[in-house]
mmCIF file of C-alpha atoms and ligand atoms in Angstrom:
data_model
loop_
_atom_site.group_PDB
_atom_site.id
_atom_site.type_symbol
_atom_site.label_atom_id
_atom_site.label_comp_id
_atom_site.label_asym_id
_atom_site.label_seq_id
_atom_site.Cartn_x
_atom_site.Cartn_y
_atom_site.Cartn_z
ATOM 1 C CA UNK A 1 156.904 98.775 100.655
ATOM 2 C CA UNK A 2 154.041 100.279 98.711
ATOM 3 C CA UNK A 3 154.521 103.747 97.190
ATOM 4 C CA UNK A 4 150.875 104.020 96.428
ATOM 5 C CA UNK A 5 148.804 106.602 98.220
ATOM 6 C CA UNK A 6 147.141 105.201 101.328
ATOM 7 C CA UNK A 7 143.508 104.161 101.042
ATOM 8 C CA UNK A 8 141.217 103.407 103.944
ATOM 9 C CA UNK A 9 138.201 101.665 102.409
ATOM 10 C CA UNK A 10 135.074 101.707 104.550
ATOM 11 C CA UNK A 11 132.145 99.581 103.431
ATOM 12 C CA UNK A 12 128.959 98.514 105.113
ATOM 13 C CA UNK A 13 125.167 98.684 104.988
ATOM 14 C CA UNK A 14 123.070 101.852 105.008
ATOM 15 C CA UNK A 15 122.831 103.519 108.376
ATOM 16 C CA UNK A 16 125.877 101.886 109.964
ATOM 17 C CA UNK A 17 127.349 105.352 110.497
ATOM 18 C CA UNK A 18 129.969 105.213 107.751
ATOM 19 C CA UNK A 19 129.796 108.879 106.710
ATOM 20 C CA UNK A 20 130.309 110.432 110.122
ATOM 21 C CA UNK A 21 133.130 108.080 111.022
ATOM 22 C CA UNK A 22 134.851 108.271 107.638
ATOM 23 C CA UNK A 23 134.743 112.050 107.696
ATOM 24 C CA UNK A 24 136.234 112.233 111.204
ATOM 25 C CA UNK A 25 138.951 109.687 110.390
ATOM 26 C CA UNK A 26 139.868 111.675 107.282
ATOM 27 C CA UNK A 27 140.058 114.843 109.352
ATOM 28 C CA UNK A 28 142.191 113.210 112.041
ATOM 29 C CA UNK A 29 144.689 111.916 109.467
ATOM 30 C CA UNK A 30 144.570 114.823 107.003
ATOM 31 C CA UNK A 31 143.224 112.541 104.259
ATOM 32 C CA UNK A 32 140.677 113.343 101.584
ATOM 33 C CA UNK A 33 137.193 112.077 102.432
ATOM 34 C CA UNK A 34 135.176 110.595 99.577
ATOM 35 C CA UNK A 35 131.513 109.652 100.012
ATOM 36 C CA UNK A 36 130.731 107.471 96.985
ATOM 37 C CA UNK A 37 127.045 107.201 97.931
ATOM 38 C CA UNK A 38 126.799 110.940 97.228
ATOM 39 C CA UNK A 39 127.727 110.232 93.599
ATOM 40 C CA UNK A 40 124.980 107.635 93.121
ATOM 41 C CA UNK A 41 122.593 110.017 94.854
ATOM 42 C CA UNK A 42 123.584 112.982 92.653
ATOM 43 C CA UNK A 43 122.912 111.004 89.471
ATOM 44 C CA UNK A 44 119.581 109.828 90.890
ATOM 45 C CA UNK A 45 118.601 113.409 91.701
ATOM 46 C CA UNK A 46 119.415 114.494 88.164
ATOM 47 C CA UNK A 47 117.349 111.651 86.677
ATOM 48 C CA UNK A 48 114.390 112.629 88.872
ATOM 49 C CA UNK A 49 114.748 116.308 87.945
ATOM 50 C CA UNK A 50 114.820 115.387 84.269
ATOM 51 C CA UNK A 51 111.796 113.137 84.832
ATOM 52 C CA UNK A 52 113.588 110.201 83.224
ATOM 53 C CA UNK A 53 112.063 106.754 83.425
ATOM 54 C CA UNK A 54 114.203 105.082 86.093
ATOM 55 C CA UNK A 55 113.791 101.737 84.344
ATOM 56 C CA UNK A 56 115.227 103.109 81.113
ATOM 57 C CA UNK A 57 118.847 102.033 81.475
ATOM 58 C CA UNK A 58 120.015 103.601 78.229
ATOM 59 C CA UNK A 59 118.634 106.984 79.200
ATOM 60 C CA UNK A 60 120.333 106.755 82.595
ATOM 61 C CA UNK A 61 123.658 105.705 81.050
ATOM 62 C CA UNK A 62 123.459 108.531 78.553
ATOM 63 C CA UNK A 63 122.669 111.039 81.277
ATOM 64 C CA UNK A 64 125.537 109.757 83.463
ATOM 65 C CA UNK A 65 128.041 110.165 80.623
ATOM 66 C CA UNK A 66 127.017 113.811 80.383
ATOM 67 C CA UNK A 67 127.122 114.756 84.037
ATOM 68 C CA UNK A 68 129.751 116.456 86.150
ATOM 69 C CA UNK A 69 129.902 115.540 89.814
ATOM 70 C CA UNK A 70 132.271 117.332 92.175
ATOM 71 C CA UNK A 71 132.876 116.584 95.824
ATOM 72 C CA UNK A 72 134.448 119.591 97.460
ATOM 73 C CA UNK A 73 135.988 119.507 100.888
ATOM 74 C CA UNK A 74 137.295 122.366 102.961
ATOM 75 C CA UNK A 75 137.944 122.538 106.704
ATOM 76 C CA UNK A 76 134.551 121.646 108.205
ATOM 77 C CA UNK A 77 132.407 121.541 105.101
ATOM 78 C CA UNK A 78 131.751 118.838 102.636
ATOM 79 C CA UNK A 79 129.774 119.861 99.583
ATOM 80 C CA UNK A 80 128.425 118.112 96.527
ATOM 81 C CA UNK A 81 127.979 119.812 93.151
ATOM 82 C CA UNK A 82 125.997 118.483 90.221
ATOM 83 C CA UNK A 83 126.782 120.118 86.878
ATOM 84 C CA UNK A 84 128.095 123.113 88.813
ATOM 85 C CA UNK A 85 125.096 123.520 91.138
ATOM 86 C CA UNK A 86 125.205 122.675 94.829
ATOM 87 C CA UNK A 87 123.073 119.648 95.771
ATOM 88 C CA UNK A 88 124.576 118.801 99.180
ATOM 89 C CA UNK A 89 121.169 118.838 100.901
ATOM 90 C CA UNK A 90 118.956 117.870 97.981
ATOM 91 C CA UNK A 91 120.626 114.472 97.546
ATOM 92 C CA UNK A 92 119.627 113.466 101.099
ATOM 93 C CA UNK A 93 115.873 113.489 100.450
ATOM 94 C CA UNK A 94 113.826 110.337 101.010
ATOM 95 C CA UNK A 95 112.858 110.371 97.340
ATOM 96 C CA UNK A 96 116.508 110.124 96.323
ATOM 97 C CA UNK A 97 117.255 107.484 99.003
ATOM 98 C CA UNK A 98 114.369 105.319 97.816
ATOM 99 C CA UNK A 99 115.298 105.543 94.146
ATOM 100 C CA UNK A 100 119.079 105.387 94.105
ATOM 101 C CA UNK A 101 119.096 101.597 93.643
ATOM 102 C CA UNK A 102 118.118 102.081 89.978
ATOM 103 C CA UNK A 103 121.313 103.959 89.158
ATOM 104 C CA UNK A 104 123.422 101.760 91.447
ATOM 105 C CA UNK A 105 122.443 98.590 89.578
ATOM 106 C CA UNK A 106 123.652 99.691 86.127
ATOM 107 C CA UNK A 107 127.169 98.384 85.287
ATOM 108 C CA UNK A 108 127.956 101.139 82.753
ATOM 109 C CA UNK A 109 127.075 103.824 85.302
ATOM 110 C CA UNK A 110 129.186 102.166 87.974
ATOM 111 C CA UNK A 111 132.133 102.052 85.524
ATOM 112 C CA UNK A 112 131.913 105.825 85.096
ATOM 113 C CA UNK A 113 131.846 106.406 88.845
ATOM 114 C CA UNK A 114 134.594 103.833 89.551
ATOM 115 C CA UNK A 115 136.989 105.668 87.288
ATOM 116 C CA UNK A 116 136.276 109.000 89.031
ATOM 117 C CA UNK A 117 136.668 107.302 92.420
ATOM 118 C CA UNK A 118 139.998 105.700 91.466
ATOM 119 C CA UNK A 119 141.326 108.991 90.111
ATOM 120 C CA UNK A 120 141.344 110.564 93.604
ATOM 121 C CA UNK A 121 144.203 108.262 94.601
ATOM 122 C CA UNK A 122 146.519 109.802 92.013
ATOM 123 C CA UNK A 123 146.873 112.872 94.213
ATOM 124 C CA UNK A 124 145.608 112.080 97.674
ATOM 125 C CA UNK A 125 145.618 109.676 100.584
ATOM 126 C CA UNK A 126 141.936 108.940 101.015
ATOM 127 C CA UNK A 127 139.209 107.615 103.242
ATOM 128 C CA UNK A 128 136.546 106.361 100.874
ATOM 129 C CA UNK A 129 133.223 104.946 101.968
ATOM 130 C CA UNK A 130 130.517 103.018 100.144
ATOM 131 C CA UNK A 131 129.497 99.438 99.430
ATOM 132 C CA UNK A 132 132.184 98.161 97.052
ATOM 133 C CA UNK A 133 135.305 100.129 97.943
ATOM 134 C CA UNK A 134 137.360 97.293 99.421
ATOM 135 C CA UNK A 135 135.988 94.678 97.041
ATOM 136 C CA UNK A 136 136.040 96.494 93.678
ATOM 137 C CA UNK A 137 137.212 100.083 93.657
ATOM 138 C CA UNK A 138 140.409 99.496 95.673
ATOM 139 C CA UNK A 139 140.933 95.793 96.355
ATOM 140 C CA UNK A 140 144.531 96.802 97.170
ATOM 141 C CA UNK A 141 143.481 99.369 99.792
ATOM 142 C CA UNK A 142 146.019 99.154 102.616
ATOM 143 C CA UNK A 143 143.255 99.169 105.234
ATOM 144 C CA UNK A 144 139.754 97.795 104.730
ATOM 145 C CA UNK A 145 137.003 98.234 107.258
ATOM 146 C CA UNK A 146 133.525 96.717 107.225
ATOM 147 C CA UNK A 147 131.278 98.826 109.436
ATOM 148 C CA UNK A 148 128.140 97.107 110.632
ATOM 149 C CA UNK A 149 125.366 97.566 113.201
ATOM 150 C CA UNK A 150 122.160 95.716 114.015
ATOM 151 C CA UNK A 151 119.000 96.621 112.103
ATOM 152 C CA UNK A 152 117.390 97.778 115.384
ATOM 153 C CA UNK A 153 120.258 100.131 116.167
ATOM 154 C CA UNK A 154 120.362 101.531 112.653
ATOM 155 C CA UNK A 155 116.604 102.161 112.726
ATOM 156 C CA UNK A 156 116.913 103.840 116.126
ATOM 157 C CA UNK A 157 119.697 106.128 114.899
ATOM 158 C CA UNK A 158 117.695 107.063 111.797
ATOM 159 C CA UNK A 159 114.622 107.730 113.948
ATOM 160 C CA UNK A 160 116.561 110.141 116.168
ATOM 161 C CA UNK A 161 118.140 111.822 113.155
ATOM 162 C CA UNK A 162 114.733 112.440 111.546
ATOM 163 C CA UNK A 163 113.241 113.574 114.843
ATOM 164 C CA UNK A 164 115.975 116.183 115.126
ATOM 165 C CA UNK A 165 114.874 117.462 111.734
ATOM 166 C CA UNK A 166 111.284 117.661 113.027
ATOM 167 C CA UNK A 167 110.160 114.592 111.055
ATOM 168 C CA UNK A 168 108.027 112.077 112.986
ATOM 169 C CA UNK A 169 108.239 108.444 111.850
ATOM 170 C CA UNK A 170 108.022 105.090 113.550
ATOM 171 C CA UNK A 171 110.809 102.635 114.185
ATOM 172 C CA UNK A 172 109.003 99.649 112.656
ATOM 173 C CA UNK A 173 108.640 101.397 109.279
ATOM 174 C CA UNK A 174 112.272 102.460 109.371
ATOM 175 C CA UNK A 175 113.324 98.887 110.148
ATOM 176 C CA UNK A 176 111.424 97.594 107.124
ATOM 177 C CA UNK A 177 113.046 100.211 104.917
ATOM 178 C CA UNK A 178 116.526 99.305 106.182
ATOM 179 C CA UNK A 179 115.933 95.589 105.587
ATOM 180 C CA UNK A 180 114.775 96.339 102.036
ATOM 181 C CA UNK A 181 117.845 98.507 101.385
ATOM 182 C CA UNK A 182 120.160 95.792 102.741
ATOM 183 C CA UNK A 183 118.559 93.219 100.465
ATOM 184 C CA UNK A 184 118.979 95.446 97.430
ATOM 185 C CA UNK A 185 122.604 96.253 98.275
ATOM 186 C CA UNK A 186 123.539 92.642 98.989
ATOM 187 C CA UNK A 187 121.664 90.918 96.192
ATOM 188 C CA UNK A 188 122.222 93.079 93.146
ATOM 189 C CA UNK A 189 124.141 91.479 90.255
ATOM 190 C CA UNK A 190 126.777 94.153 89.956
ATOM 191 C CA UNK A 191 129.055 95.035 92.892
ATOM 192 C CA UNK A 192 126.880 93.687 95.685
ATOM 193 C CA UNK A 193 127.721 94.674 99.240
ATOM 194 C CA UNK A 194 130.212 92.097 100.540
ATOM 195 C CA UNK A 195 132.842 92.052 103.216
ATOM 196 C CA UNK A 196 136.286 91.655 101.611
ATOM 197 C CA UNK A 197 138.128 88.734 103.270
ATOM 198 C CA UNK A 198 140.860 91.155 104.437
ATOM 199 C CA UNK A 199 138.411 93.669 105.860
ATOM 200 C CA UNK A 200 138.237 94.194 109.593
ATOM 201 C CA UNK A 201 134.665 94.211 110.842
ATOM 202 C CA UNK A 202 133.705 96.827 113.381
ATOM 203 C CA UNK A 203 130.251 96.332 114.856
ATOM 204 C CA UNK A 204 129.199 99.803 115.926
ATOM 205 C CA UNK A 205 126.008 98.761 117.722
ATOM 206 C CA UNK A 206 127.480 99.438 121.161
ATOM 207 C CA UNK A 207 130.256 101.857 120.235
ATOM 208 C CA UNK A 208 130.378 105.644 120.353
ATOM 209 C CA UNK A 209 131.565 107.567 117.300
ATOM 210 C CA UNK A 210 134.721 108.578 119.182
ATOM 211 C CA UNK A 211 135.523 104.921 119.893
ATOM 212 C CA UNK A 212 135.009 103.960 116.240
ATOM 213 C CA UNK A 213 137.243 106.781 115.032
ATOM 214 C CA UNK A 214 140.024 105.956 117.458
ATOM 215 C CA UNK A 215 139.855 102.253 116.517
ATOM 216 C CA UNK A 216 140.311 103.057 112.835
ATOM 217 C CA UNK A 217 143.081 105.593 113.473
ATOM 218 C CA UNK A 218 144.814 102.971 115.627
ATOM 219 C CA UNK A 219 144.469 100.350 112.876
ATOM 220 C CA UNK A 220 145.922 102.841 110.400
ATOM 221 C CA UNK A 221 148.954 103.428 112.633
ATOM 222 C CA UNK A 222 149.445 99.692 113.092
ATOM 223 C CA UNK A 223 149.318 99.173 109.325
ATOM 224 C CA UNK A 224 151.847 101.896 108.544
ATOM 225 C CA UNK A 225 154.191 100.566 111.268
ATOM 226 C CA UNK A 226 153.924 97.079 109.788
ATOM 227 C CA UNK A 227 154.637 98.398 106.280
ATOM 228 C CA UNK A 228 157.807 100.134 107.486
ATOM 229 C CA UNK A 229 159.301 96.865 108.734
HETATM 230 O O1 DC B 1 125.394 105.259 101.304
HETATM 231 P P1 DC B 1 124.231 105.941 100.635
HETATM 232 O O2 DC B 1 122.928 105.622 101.294
HETATM 233 O O3 DC B 1 124.431 107.424 100.496
HETATM 234 O O4 DC B 1 124.162 105.344 99.158
HETATM 235 C C1 DC B 1 123.232 105.811 98.197
HETATM 236 C C2 DC B 1 122.933 104.707 97.201
HETATM 237 O O5 DC B 1 124.066 104.355 96.438
HETATM 238 C C3 DC B 1 122.411 103.392 97.770
HETATM 239 O O6 DC B 1 121.415 102.919 96.870
HETATM 240 C C4 DC B 1 123.604 102.464 97.725
HETATM 241 C C5 DC B 1 124.361 102.981 96.548
HETATM 242 N N1 DC B 1 125.817 102.846 96.675
HETATM 243 C C6 DC B 1 126.431 101.866 95.952
HETATM 244 O O7 DC B 1 125.777 101.080 95.268
HETATM 245 N N2 DC B 1 127.792 101.758 95.989
HETATM 246 C C7 DC B 1 128.527 102.603 96.705
HETATM 247 N N3 DC B 1 129.849 102.475 96.719
HETATM 248 C C8 DC B 1 127.901 103.611 97.473
HETATM 249 C C9 DC B 1 126.528 103.705 97.433
#
C-alpha cells in the first residue's frame, strides 16, 4: 500500500473543461486544487509587464528564477498571486493565452515550476491539472485522467463563455485558435501533451460537469478500495 499523498492528475487540451471539473472534484474530496496553467500564465504576464522579448530564453529563465507564484485556495475562492500581487483575473487575458507557449517551451522554466508543483504533495492530497501532470510531474499519481472534447465543442464552450463576458467572437476563429493551441501543446520538444498509458480518458463532449465530477469521484473511490485490498 502506498503511503504517499493521493494525487489525481488531470491532463488534456485547452478548453476541455479541466479547471472547472478539477476544482469541483477537489472540493468534493477535500483535496487541494492546483491549476498548473495558472503558473505558466503568471510568468507570461510578468514577462509582458516587463516588456521582455519573449524569444529571449535567458531573460525569461532569469525572470522565472526571481519570481514568487502563490496559489491560494479558501472555501469558494481560488486566487493567484505574482510577487505578492493578485493576478487571478489578469492571467486570463487573451494576450496571456496567446503568448504563454513561449514560457511553456523552456525546459529550465518548466524545471522551476515542476519542483513547486511536486512540493504540494509533501503536505496535501491534490487534484492537479495541466498538460504533463500524469506523464512528468507525477507519473506515480494514483489516478490519472485525460480529459478531452471535440474541437467543435470546445470552441462552442469558449464562445458562450466569452459571450457571457460581453465579448462577441465567431466560432470559426475560436476553432482555429484551439487547433493552433493543440498543435503547440502536442508538438513542443519539452513535456508535450500526451495521454499517459495508465490514464483514463473521459470525453466530455456529451457530458455535463456534474457527470464528469461524479465519474472522477467514483474512480477515486474505486482506486482507494483497490489499494486497501
Ligand atoms: O491550461 P491553460 O490554458 O491555463 O495553460 C496556459 C499555458 O500553459 C498553455 O500555453 C499551456 C501551458 N501549460 C503547460 O505547458 N503545462 C501545464 N502543465 C499547464 C499549462
